[in-house]
Amino acid sequence: MEILKVDRLSFAYAEADKEALCDVSFALESGSFTVLTGDSGSGKSTLLRLLKREIAPRGTASGDIAVCGVAQNMLSDRESASRIGFVSQYPDEQIVTDRVWHELAFGLESLGKDDAFMRRRVAEIASFFGIGDWFRMQTDALSGGQKQLLCLASVLAAEPDILLLDEPTSRLDPVSEAEFLSLLERLNRELGITVLLSAHDTERVFGMADRVLHLQDGRLIFDGTPRAFATAVAIEKVGCLPSASQIYRKASFSGACPLTVSEGRRMLDGKTLTCPETPPKPFGDTVLKAKDLCFRFTREGKVLADHITFELHAGEHLCLLGGNGSGKTTLLRLLCGALKPVSGKVRAVGEIAYLPQEPQTLFGEPSVREDFLLYCKKVNKTPELIGRVAERIGIAHLLDRHPYDLSGGELQLCAVAKLLLQDPRVLLLDEPTKGLDAAARGRLTNVLQELTASGVAVLTVTHDVRFAASSAYTCALLFDGNLHTPEPTRDFFAQNRFYTTPTSRMTDGICILPEDVIYHIN
């Protein structure tokens, strides 16, 4: 049965010089699982928000949207609110109450459900999602993974027929991501909920989905199965595919294109792989040093830094990985001076620039260019630097846009560019690849390599294992307030089983990136 139909949908933001969506048409069958892909700024978030009437962006729209044969604008407020659920990539913006149990009940209260029904439904949802242990916690004390799970559970309490998710795993560590997507797959398979999920990282979701919609510059240019998409996508665009599919396409394997790690292992079965040589990279002097850092937010609270000691050197790019809530962001804030440690010291040589997890907090002017001009004046840099940095990052075409009209990935790149105007000696980045497509991640990797080659030290907190594997020189795991000794990137990922890359899983640690397999297969 056709549950959602979009017919010739076009949309332009107010005062925009071009349409964000142009003549988009598709229909979803009840119980389907569809992945929405496309480059940063291609219109994925805009499309999802237009499908949820209550959060539709302001602008000029044309075309038709129908739910179960009923025009979207003919749905009652109650039907619209309950039949279509939406989960944002920013859980903090979606959570509206102070306690977990109240957040689960909030939507039901808004729909006018009686107390007995709400208590039973909340108990059922909390049990299904395993929320019992933190049912009465304050929402602002939850980890990122718990917040995202809470958003999904709260939406599902209203029993929607259609679930829209906008990059829901972009802030989750690998273990939390796997758990979240496993639950989502159960909801689709066992309860028949129709899923439409936007994603840049297709590694796990392609194996679950039965359909792919691909947007390019606001137009729908592909509608078919994940395997057909992996086979048809242009060779220069294969970076958006799962690792197994990348290897298949670039190494010209025959047979069906693999989508998952298990299919990739079968494809490589019997092949002889050699481990690529990675000569050690010499670093310069110490530019950032932490000694015996200790921190927790309250006397009784969780210890987020337990006598952490490490050094960052000129020309080094160190990536920190770890679970949601392990203290990675807290450590960056201690290093840049935004938080004061309970004990211990931080010593830095030169300017420190810090990219927070919420890049929108760095912008306050009507356009990116105006914001950059004001910042150049603040840090005593010439305005001519703006053009050079913008070209370097690939955001020149975004300079005259309002920061809040940009996609998540576009805003992320603009935030990195703003920090580079400062010409820092140390660059601290908190989840810099959120919302970035494969091409943008590649550009960011190249820029960071240029910076480290010039002597800049980079410390990145990330859940993006493929980005860490391709850009970092050293990696370390943060767990239980302790920072494990940084190791060369290849050694780190080759020895891990969970915090590692899909390619490492396929090859038992012999190779960690698809290009390693492609160039070292015999």
Coordinates of C-alpha atoms in Angstrom, one line a residue:
M1 CA 0.0 0.0 0.0
E2 CA 1.3 3.5 -0.9
I3 CA 1.7 5.4 2.4
L4 CA 3.5 8.6 1.2
K5 CA 3.4 10.2 -2.2
V6 CA 5.4 13.3 -3.2
D7 CA 4.5 14.7 -6.6
R8 CA 6.6 17.4 -8.4
L9 CA 7.7 19.0 -5.1
S10 CA 9.8 22.2 -5.5
F11 CA 11.0 24.6 -2.8
A12 CA 13.0 27.7 -2.5
Y13 CA 14.1 29.4 0.7
A14 CA 13.2 33.1 1.1
E15 CA 15.5 35.4 -0.8
A16 CA 17.5 32.3 -2.1
D17 CA 18.9 32.6 -5.7
K18 CA 18.0 29.0 -6.6
E19 CA 15.6 26.3 -5.5
A20 CA 16.6 23.9 -2.8
L21 CA 14.4 21.2 -4.3
C22 CA 13.3 21.0 -7.9
D23 CA 10.5 18.8 -9.2
V24 CA 11.0 15.9 -6.8
S25 CA 8.6 12.9 -7.2
F26 CA 8.5 9.5 -5.4
A27 CA 6.2 7.3 -3.4
L28 CA 6.9 5.1 -0.4
E29 CA 5.2 1.7 0.2
S30 CA 4.0 0.9 3.7
G31 CA 6.7 -1.0 5.7
S32 CA 9.6 0.1 3.4
F33 CA 13.0 1.1 4.6
T34 CA 14.4 3.9 2.4
V35 CA 17.8 5.7 2.6
L36 CA 18.0 9.3 1.3
T37 CA 21.5 10.2 0.1
G38 CA 23.2 13.1 -1.5
D39 CA 26.0 15.6 -1.1
S40 CA 26.0 18.2 1.6
G41 CA 23.5 20.9 0.6
S42 CA 21.7 18.7 -1.9
G43 CA 18.3 19.2 -0.1
K44 CA 18.0 16.1 2.1
S45 CA 17.1 17.9 5.3
T46 CA 14.9 20.3 3.5
L47 CA 12.9 17.4 1.9
L48 CA 12.5 15.6 5.3
R49 CA 11.3 18.8 7.0
L50 CA 8.8 19.5 4.2
L51 CA 7.3 16.1 4.8
K52 CA 6.7 16.9 8.5
R53 CA 4.3 19.8 8.3
E54 CA 4.9 21.2 11.8
I55 CA 8.6 21.9 11.1
A56 CA 8.5 22.7 7.4
P57 CA 11.0 25.5 6.5
R58 CA 9.7 28.9 5.4
G59 CA 9.9 29.7 1.7
T60 CA 8.0 29.1 -1.5
A61 CA 6.8 25.6 -2.2
S62 CA 4.9 23.9 -5.0
G63 CA 3.8 20.4 -5.7
D64 CA 1.8 17.9 -3.7
I65 CA 2.4 15.7 -0.6
A66 CA -0.1 13.0 0.4
V67 CA -0.2 10.6 3.3
C68 CA -2.3 7.5 2.8
G69 CA -4.1 9.2 -0.1
V70 CA -4.9 12.4 1.9
A71 CA -3.3 15.7 1.0
Q72 CA -0.9 16.8 3.7
N73 CA -2.7 20.2 4.2
M74 CA -6.0 18.3 4.7
L75 CA -4.7 16.3 7.7
S76 CA -5.9 17.4 11.1
D77 CA -3.3 18.7 13.5
R78 CA -3.6 15.5 15.5
E79 CA -3.2 13.3 12.5
S80 CA -0.2 15.2 11.2
A81 CA 1.5 15.2 14.6
S82 CA 1.0 11.5 15.3
R83 CA 1.1 9.8 11.9
I84 CA 4.5 11.2 10.9
G85 CA 7.4 11.1 13.4
F86 CA 10.7 13.0 13.0
V87 CA 14.1 12.4 14.6
S88 CA 16.6 15.2 14.2
Q89 CA 20.4 15.0 14.0
Y90 CA 20.5 17.4 16.9
P91 CA 18.9 15.7 19.9
D92 CA 19.4 18.6 22.2
E93 CA 17.1 20.7 20.0
Q94 CA 14.4 18.1 20.1
I95 CA 14.3 17.3 23.8
V96 CA 11.9 19.6 25.6
T97 CA 11.6 18.4 29.2
D98 CA 13.9 17.9 32.1
R99 CA 13.4 14.2 32.9
V100 CA 13.5 11.1 30.7
W101 CA 10.1 9.8 31.8
H102 CA 8.5 13.1 31.1
E103 CA 10.0 13.3 27.7
L104 CA 8.6 9.9 26.9
A105 CA 5.1 11.1 28.0
F106 CA 5.3 14.6 26.6
G107 CA 3.9 13.8 23.1
L108 CA 1.2 11.6 24.6
E109 CA 0.2 14.5 26.9
S110 CA 0.0 16.8 23.9
L111 CA -2.3 14.4 22.1
G112 CA -4.6 14.3 25.1
K113 CA -4.1 10.7 26.2
D114 CA -5.4 9.7 29.6
D115 CA -3.1 8.9 32.5
A116 CA -3.6 5.1 32.5
F117 CA -2.8 4.9 28.8
M118 CA 0.3 7.1 29.1
R119 CA 1.7 5.1 32.0
R120 CA 1.3 1.8 30.1
R121 CA 2.7 3.2 26.9
V122 CA 5.6 4.8 28.5
A123 CA 6.4 1.6 30.4
E124 CA 6.2 -0.4 27.3
I125 CA 8.4 2.0 25.3
A126 CA 11.0 2.3 28.1
S127 CA 11.2 -1.5 28.3
F128 CA 11.6 -2.0 24.6
F129 CA 14.4 0.5 24.3
G130 CA 16.1 -0.6 27.5
I131 CA 15.7 2.8 29.2
G132 CA 14.8 1.4 32.6
D133 CA 18.2 2.1 34.2
W134 CA 18.1 5.9 33.3
F135 CA 14.3 6.3 33.3
R136 CA 14.3 9.0 36.0
M137 CA 17.5 10.8 35.1
Q138 CA 17.7 14.4 34.0
T139 CA 17.8 14.7 30.2
D140 CA 20.8 17.1 30.3
A141 CA 22.9 14.4 32.1
L142 CA 22.4 11.9 29.3
S143 CA 25.2 10.9 26.9
G144 CA 24.8 11.7 23.2
G145 CA 23.7 8.1 22.4
Q146 CA 21.1 8.1 25.2
K147 CA 19.7 11.4 24.0
Q148 CA 19.3 10.1 20.4
L149 CA 17.7 6.9 21.7
L150 CA 15.3 9.0 23.9
C151 CA 14.3 11.1 20.9
L152 CA 13.5 8.0 18.9
A153 CA 11.6 6.4 21.8
S154 CA 9.6 9.6 22.4
V155 CA 8.5 9.9 18.8
L156 CA 7.5 6.2 18.7
A157 CA 5.3 6.6 21.8
A158 CA 2.8 8.3 19.5
E159 CA 2.7 5.3 17.2
P160 CA 3.6 7.0 13.9
D161 CA 3.1 5.2 10.6
I162 CA 6.1 6.9 9.0
L163 CA 9.4 7.7 10.7
L164 CA 11.7 10.4 9.2
L165 CA 15.2 10.5 10.5
D166 CA 17.8 13.2 9.6
E167 CA 21.4 11.9 10.0
P168 CA 20.4 10.2 13.3
T169 CA 23.7 8.5 13.9
S170 CA 26.1 11.3 13.0
R171 CA 26.9 11.9 16.7
L172 CA 27.1 8.3 17.9
D173 CA 30.1 6.2 18.6
P174 CA 30.4 3.0 16.6
V175 CA 28.9 0.8 19.3
S176 CA 26.0 3.2 20.0
E177 CA 25.4 3.5 16.3
A178 CA 25.1 -0.2 15.8
E179 CA 22.7 -0.5 18.7
F180 CA 20.6 2.4 17.4
L181 CA 20.3 1.1 13.9
S182 CA 19.6 -2.4 15.1
L183 CA 16.6 -1.0 17.0
L184 CA 15.5 0.9 14.0
E185 CA 15.7 -2.2 11.9
R186 CA 13.5 -4.1 14.4
L187 CA 10.9 -1.3 14.4
N188 CA 10.8 -1.6 10.6
R189 CA 10.8 -5.4 10.3
E190 CA 8.7 -6.3 13.4
L191 CA 6.3 -3.4 13.6
G192 CA 6.1 -2.5 10.0
I193 CA 6.9 1.2 10.5
T194 CA 7.9 2.9 7.3
V195 CA 11.4 4.4 7.5
L196 CA 12.9 7.3 5.5
L197 CA 16.4 8.0 6.7
S198 CA 19.0 10.5 5.4
A199 CA 22.6 9.5 5.7
H200 CA 26.1 10.4 4.4
D201 CA 27.6 7.3 6.0
T202 CA 25.9 4.4 4.2
E203 CA 28.2 1.7 5.8
R204 CA 25.5 0.0 7.9
V205 CA 22.2 1.3 6.5
F206 CA 22.6 0.0 3.0
G207 CA 22.4 -3.6 4.3
M208 CA 19.1 -2.8 6.0
A209 CA 17.4 -0.8 3.3
D210 CA 15.3 -1.9 0.4
R211 CA 15.5 1.4 -1.5
V212 CA 17.8 4.4 -2.1
L213 CA 16.7 7.9 -3.1
H214 CA 19.6 10.1 -4.2
L215 CA 19.5 13.9 -4.5
Q216 CA 21.8 16.0 -6.5
D217 CA 21.5 19.8 -6.4
G218 CA 17.9 19.5 -5.3
R219 CA 16.8 17.0 -8.0
L220 CA 16.1 13.3 -7.5
I221 CA 18.4 11.5 -9.9
F222 CA 18.2 7.9 -8.6
D223 CA 15.4 5.8 -7.2
G224 CA 16.2 2.0 -6.8
T225 CA 17.7 -0.7 -4.7
P226 CA 21.0 -0.1 -2.7
R227 CA 22.8 -2.7 -4.8
A228 CA 21.7 -1.1 -8.0
F229 CA 22.8 2.3 -6.7
A230 CA 26.2 0.9 -5.6
T231 CA 26.7 -0.5 -9.1
A232 CA 25.5 2.6 -11.0
V233 CA 27.1 5.4 -9.1
A234 CA 30.0 7.2 -11.0
I235 CA 33.4 5.8 -10.1
E236 CA 34.6 9.3 -8.8
K237 CA 31.6 9.2 -6.4
V238 CA 32.1 5.8 -4.8
G239 CA 33.4 7.4 -1.6
C240 CA 29.7 7.6 -0.5
L241 CA 29.3 3.8 -0.7
P242 CA 30.0 1.2 2.0
S243 CA 33.6 0.0 2.1
A244 CA 32.9 -3.4 0.5
S245 CA 31.2 -1.6 -2.4
Q246 CA 34.1 0.8 -2.8
I247 CA 36.6 -2.1 -3.0
Y248 CA 34.3 -4.0 -5.5
R249 CA 34.0 -1.0 -7.8
K250 CA 37.6 0.2 -7.7
A251 CA 39.2 -3.2 -8.0
S252 CA 36.8 -4.3 -10.7
F253 CA 35.5 -7.4 -9.1
S254 CA 32.8 -9.5 -10.8
G255 CA 29.5 -10.8 -9.5
A256 CA 27.0 -9.0 -7.3
C257 CA 28.2 -5.8 -5.6
P258 CA 28.7 -6.4 -1.9
L259 CA 27.1 -4.0 0.6
T260 CA 28.1 -5.4 4.1
V261 CA 31.2 -6.5 5.9
S262 CA 30.2 -10.1 5.7
E263 CA 29.6 -9.9 1.9
G264 CA 32.9 -8.1 1.6
R265 CA 34.7 -10.9 3.5
R266 CA 33.2 -13.5 1.1
M267 CA 34.4 -11.3 -1.9
L268 CA 37.9 -11.3 -0.6
D269 CA 38.0 -14.9 0.4
G270 CA 41.0 -16.6 -1.1
K271 CA 42.7 -13.3 -2.0
T272 CA 46.2 -12.7 -0.7
L273 CA 46.5 -9.3 0.9
T274 CA 49.7 -7.5 1.9
C275 CA 49.9 -4.9 4.6
P276 CA 51.0 -1.5 3.2
E277 CA 54.2 0.0 4.6
T278 CA 53.7 3.1 6.8
P279 CA 56.9 4.8 7.7
P280 CA 56.8 6.6 11.0
K281 CA 56.2 10.4 10.8
P282 CA 58.6 12.6 12.7
F283 CA 56.9 15.3 14.8
G284 CA 58.3 18.6 16.1
D285 CA 58.4 20.1 19.6
T286 CA 55.6 19.8 22.1
V287 CA 53.1 22.5 21.6
L288 CA 50.3 21.3 24.0
K289 CA 50.9 19.4 27.2
A290 CA 48.4 18.2 29.8
K291 CA 49.6 16.9 33.1
D292 CA 47.5 15.1 35.7
L293 CA 44.2 16.6 34.5
C294 CA 41.3 15.7 36.8
F295 CA 37.7 16.9 36.3
R296 CA 34.1 16.1 37.1
F297 CA 31.1 18.5 37.1
T298 CA 29.9 17.8 40.6
R299 CA 31.4 16.3 43.7
E300 CA 29.3 13.1 43.3
G301 CA 29.4 13.1 39.5
K302 CA 31.2 10.8 37.1
V303 CA 34.9 11.3 36.8
L304 CA 35.5 12.5 33.2
A305 CA 39.2 13.1 33.5
D306 CA 41.3 11.0 35.8
H307 CA 44.9 12.2 36.0
I308 CA 45.1 12.5 32.2
T309 CA 48.7 13.2 31.0
F310 CA 49.7 13.5 27.3
E311 CA 51.6 15.7 24.8
L312 CA 50.7 17.0 21.4
H313 CA 53.5 17.8 19.0
A314 CA 53.9 20.2 16.1
G315 CA 52.9 18.5 12.9
E316 CA 50.9 15.8 14.7
H317 CA 47.3 14.9 14.1
L318 CA 45.9 12.9 17.0
C319 CA 42.4 11.5 16.9
L320 CA 40.6 10.6 20.2
L321 CA 37.8 8.0 20.0
G322 CA 35.6 6.7 22.7
G323 CA 32.0 6.1 23.7
N324 CA 29.3 8.8 24.0
G325 CA 29.7 10.4 27.4
S326 CA 33.3 9.2 27.9
G327 CA 34.6 12.8 28.4
K328 CA 36.1 13.6 25.0
T329 CA 34.4 17.0 24.6
T330 CA 35.1 17.8 28.2
L331 CA 38.8 17.1 27.6
L332 CA 38.9 19.5 24.6
R333 CA 37.2 22.2 26.7
L334 CA 39.8 21.7 29.5
L335 CA 42.6 22.0 26.9
C336 CA 41.3 25.3 25.4
G337 CA 40.5 26.8 28.8
A338 CA 36.7 26.7 28.5
L339 CA 36.6 24.6 31.7
K340 CA 38.9 24.7 34.7
P341 CA 40.3 21.4 35.9
V342 CA 39.8 20.3 39.5
S343 CA 43.6 19.6 39.5
G344 CA 46.3 19.4 36.9
K345 CA 47.8 21.8 34.4
V346 CA 47.6 22.6 30.7
R347 CA 50.5 24.3 28.9
A348 CA 50.3 25.5 25.3
V349 CA 52.7 27.2 22.9
G350 CA 50.9 29.6 20.6
E351 CA 47.3 30.2 19.7
I352 CA 44.6 27.5 20.3
A353 CA 41.5 27.4 18.1
Y354 CA 38.6 25.3 19.2
L355 CA 35.7 24.0 17.0
P356 CA 32.8 23.1 19.3
Q357 CA 30.3 20.3 18.6
E358 CA 27.7 22.9 17.8
P359 CA 29.3 25.0 15.0
Q360 CA 26.3 27.4 14.8
T361 CA 27.4 28.9 18.1
L362 CA 30.4 30.5 16.2
F363 CA 28.2 32.6 13.9
G364 CA 26.1 35.7 14.7
E365 CA 26.1 37.8 11.6
P366 CA 23.6 37.9 8.6
S367 CA 26.1 36.3 6.2
V368 CA 29.2 34.1 6.5
R369 CA 31.3 36.9 4.8
E370 CA 30.2 39.5 7.4
D371 CA 31.0 37.1 10.2
F372 CA 34.4 36.4 8.7
L373 CA 35.1 40.1 8.3
L374 CA 34.3 40.8 11.9
Y375 CA 36.4 37.9 13.0
C376 CA 39.4 39.1 10.9
K377 CA 39.2 42.4 12.7
K378 CA 39.1 40.7 16.1
V379 CA 42.1 38.5 15.5
N380 CA 44.0 41.3 13.6
K381 CA 44.1 39.6 10.2
T382 CA 43.6 41.2 6.7
P383 CA 40.3 40.6 5.0
E384 CA 42.1 39.3 1.9
L385 CA 42.7 36.2 3.9
I386 CA 39.0 35.3 3.7
G387 CA 39.1 34.5 -0.1
R388 CA 42.2 32.3 0.2
V389 CA 40.8 30.3 3.1
A390 CA 37.4 30.0 1.5
E391 CA 38.9 28.6 -1.7
R392 CA 41.1 26.2 0.3
I393 CA 38.1 24.8 2.2
G394 CA 35.7 24.9 -0.7
I395 CA 33.1 27.3 0.7
A396 CA 33.6 30.4 -1.6
H397 CA 30.1 29.9 -3.0
L398 CA 28.7 30.1 0.6
L399 CA 30.2 33.4 1.7
D400 CA 27.1 35.5 1.0
R401 CA 24.6 33.0 2.5
H402 CA 23.1 33.3 6.0
P403 CA 24.8 30.8 8.3
Y404 CA 21.5 29.3 9.5
D405 CA 20.3 28.7 5.9
L406 CA 23.2 26.3 5.3
S407 CA 23.1 22.6 5.6
G408 CA 24.8 20.9 8.6
G409 CA 27.8 19.9 6.5
E410 CA 28.1 23.4 4.9
L411 CA 28.0 25.1 8.3
Q412 CA 30.6 22.7 9.6
L413 CA 33.1 23.6 6.8
C414 CA 32.4 27.3 7.3
A415 CA 33.2 26.9 11.0
V416 CA 36.5 25.2 10.2
A417 CA 37.3 28.0 7.8
K418 CA 36.6 30.6 10.4
L419 CA 39.1 29.0 12.8
L420 CA 41.8 29.0 10.1
L421 CA 41.5 32.8 9.8
Q422 CA 43.1 32.9 13.3
D423 CA 46.2 31.1 12.0
P424 CA 46.4 28.9 15.1
R425 CA 49.3 26.8 16.3
V426 CA 47.0 24.2 17.8
L427 CA 43.6 23.2 16.4
L428 CA 41.1 21.4 18.5
L429 CA 38.2 19.9 16.6
D430 CA 35.1 18.3 18.1
E431 CA 33.3 16.0 15.6
P432 CA 34.4 18.0 12.5
T433 CA 32.9 15.6 9.9
K434 CA 29.2 15.7 11.1
G435 CA 27.0 16.2 8.1
L436 CA 29.9 16.1 5.6
D437 CA 29.7 14.0 2.4
A438 CA 32.6 11.9 1.2
A439 CA 34.0 14.7 -1.0
A440 CA 33.9 17.3 1.8
R441 CA 35.6 14.9 4.2
G442 CA 38.3 14.4 1.6
R443 CA 38.8 18.2 1.3
L444 CA 39.0 18.5 5.1
T445 CA 41.5 15.7 5.3
N446 CA 43.7 17.4 2.7
V447 CA 43.5 20.7 4.5
L448 CA 44.5 19.1 7.8
Q449 CA 47.4 17.4 6.2
E450 CA 48.6 20.7 4.7
L451 CA 48.3 22.3 8.2
T452 CA 50.3 19.6 9.9
A453 CA 52.9 19.7 7.2
S454 CA 53.3 23.4 8.1
G455 CA 53.8 22.5 11.8
V456 CA 50.2 23.0 13.1
A457 CA 49.2 20.5 15.7
V458 CA 45.7 19.0 15.4
L459 CA 43.7 17.2 18.1
T460 CA 40.4 15.8 16.8
V461 CA 37.5 14.1 18.8
T462 CA 35.5 11.9 16.4
H463 CA 33.3 8.9 16.0
D464 CA 34.1 8.8 12.3
V465 CA 36.5 5.9 12.2
R466 CA 37.1 6.2 8.4
F467 CA 38.0 9.9 8.8
A468 CA 40.4 9.1 11.7
A469 CA 42.0 6.2 9.7
S470 CA 42.6 8.4 6.6
S471 CA 43.7 11.6 8.3
A472 CA 45.2 11.0 11.7
Y473 CA 48.9 10.1 12.4
T474 CA 48.1 8.8 15.9
C475 CA 44.9 7.6 17.7
A476 CA 43.9 7.0 21.2
L477 CA 40.9 5.7 23.1
L478 CA 39.3 7.6 26.0
F479 CA 37.5 5.3 28.5
D480 CA 36.5 5.7 32.2
G481 CA 38.3 9.0 32.5
N482 CA 41.6 7.6 31.3
L483 CA 43.4 8.3 28.0
H484 CA 45.1 5.3 26.6
T485 CA 48.6 5.8 25.2
P486 CA 48.4 7.2 21.6
E487 CA 49.5 4.7 18.9
P488 CA 50.2 5.0 15.2
T489 CA 46.9 5.0 13.4
R490 CA 47.4 1.8 11.5
D491 CA 48.4 -0.1 14.6
F492 CA 45.5 1.3 16.6
F493 CA 42.8 0.2 14.1
A494 CA 44.4 -3.1 13.2
Q495 CA 44.3 -4.3 16.8
N496 CA 40.7 -3.1 17.6
R497 CA 37.6 -5.1 16.9
F498 CA 34.8 -2.6 17.6
Y499 CA 36.5 0.8 17.4
T500 CA 37.9 0.1 14.0
T501 CA 37.1 0.4 10.3
P502 CA 34.8 -1.9 8.2
T503 CA 37.9 -2.7 6.0
S504 CA 39.8 -3.8 9.0
R505 CA 37.0 -6.1 9.9
M506 CA 36.9 -7.5 6.4
T507 CA 40.6 -8.2 6.3
D508 CA 41.3 -9.1 10.0
G509 CA 43.4 -6.0 10.5
I510 CA 45.7 -6.5 7.5
C511 CA 44.2 -3.4 5.8
I512 CA 42.3 -0.5 7.4
L513 CA 41.0 1.5 4.3
P514 CA 39.5 0.4 1.0
E515 CA 42.4 1.9 -0.9
D516 CA 44.8 -0.3 1.1
V517 CA 43.0 -3.4 -0.3
I518 CA 42.7 -2.0 -3.8
Y519 CA 46.5 -1.3 -4.1
H520 CA 47.8 -4.3 -2.1
I521 CA 45.8 -7.2 -3.4
N522 CA 47.7 -9.9 -5.2

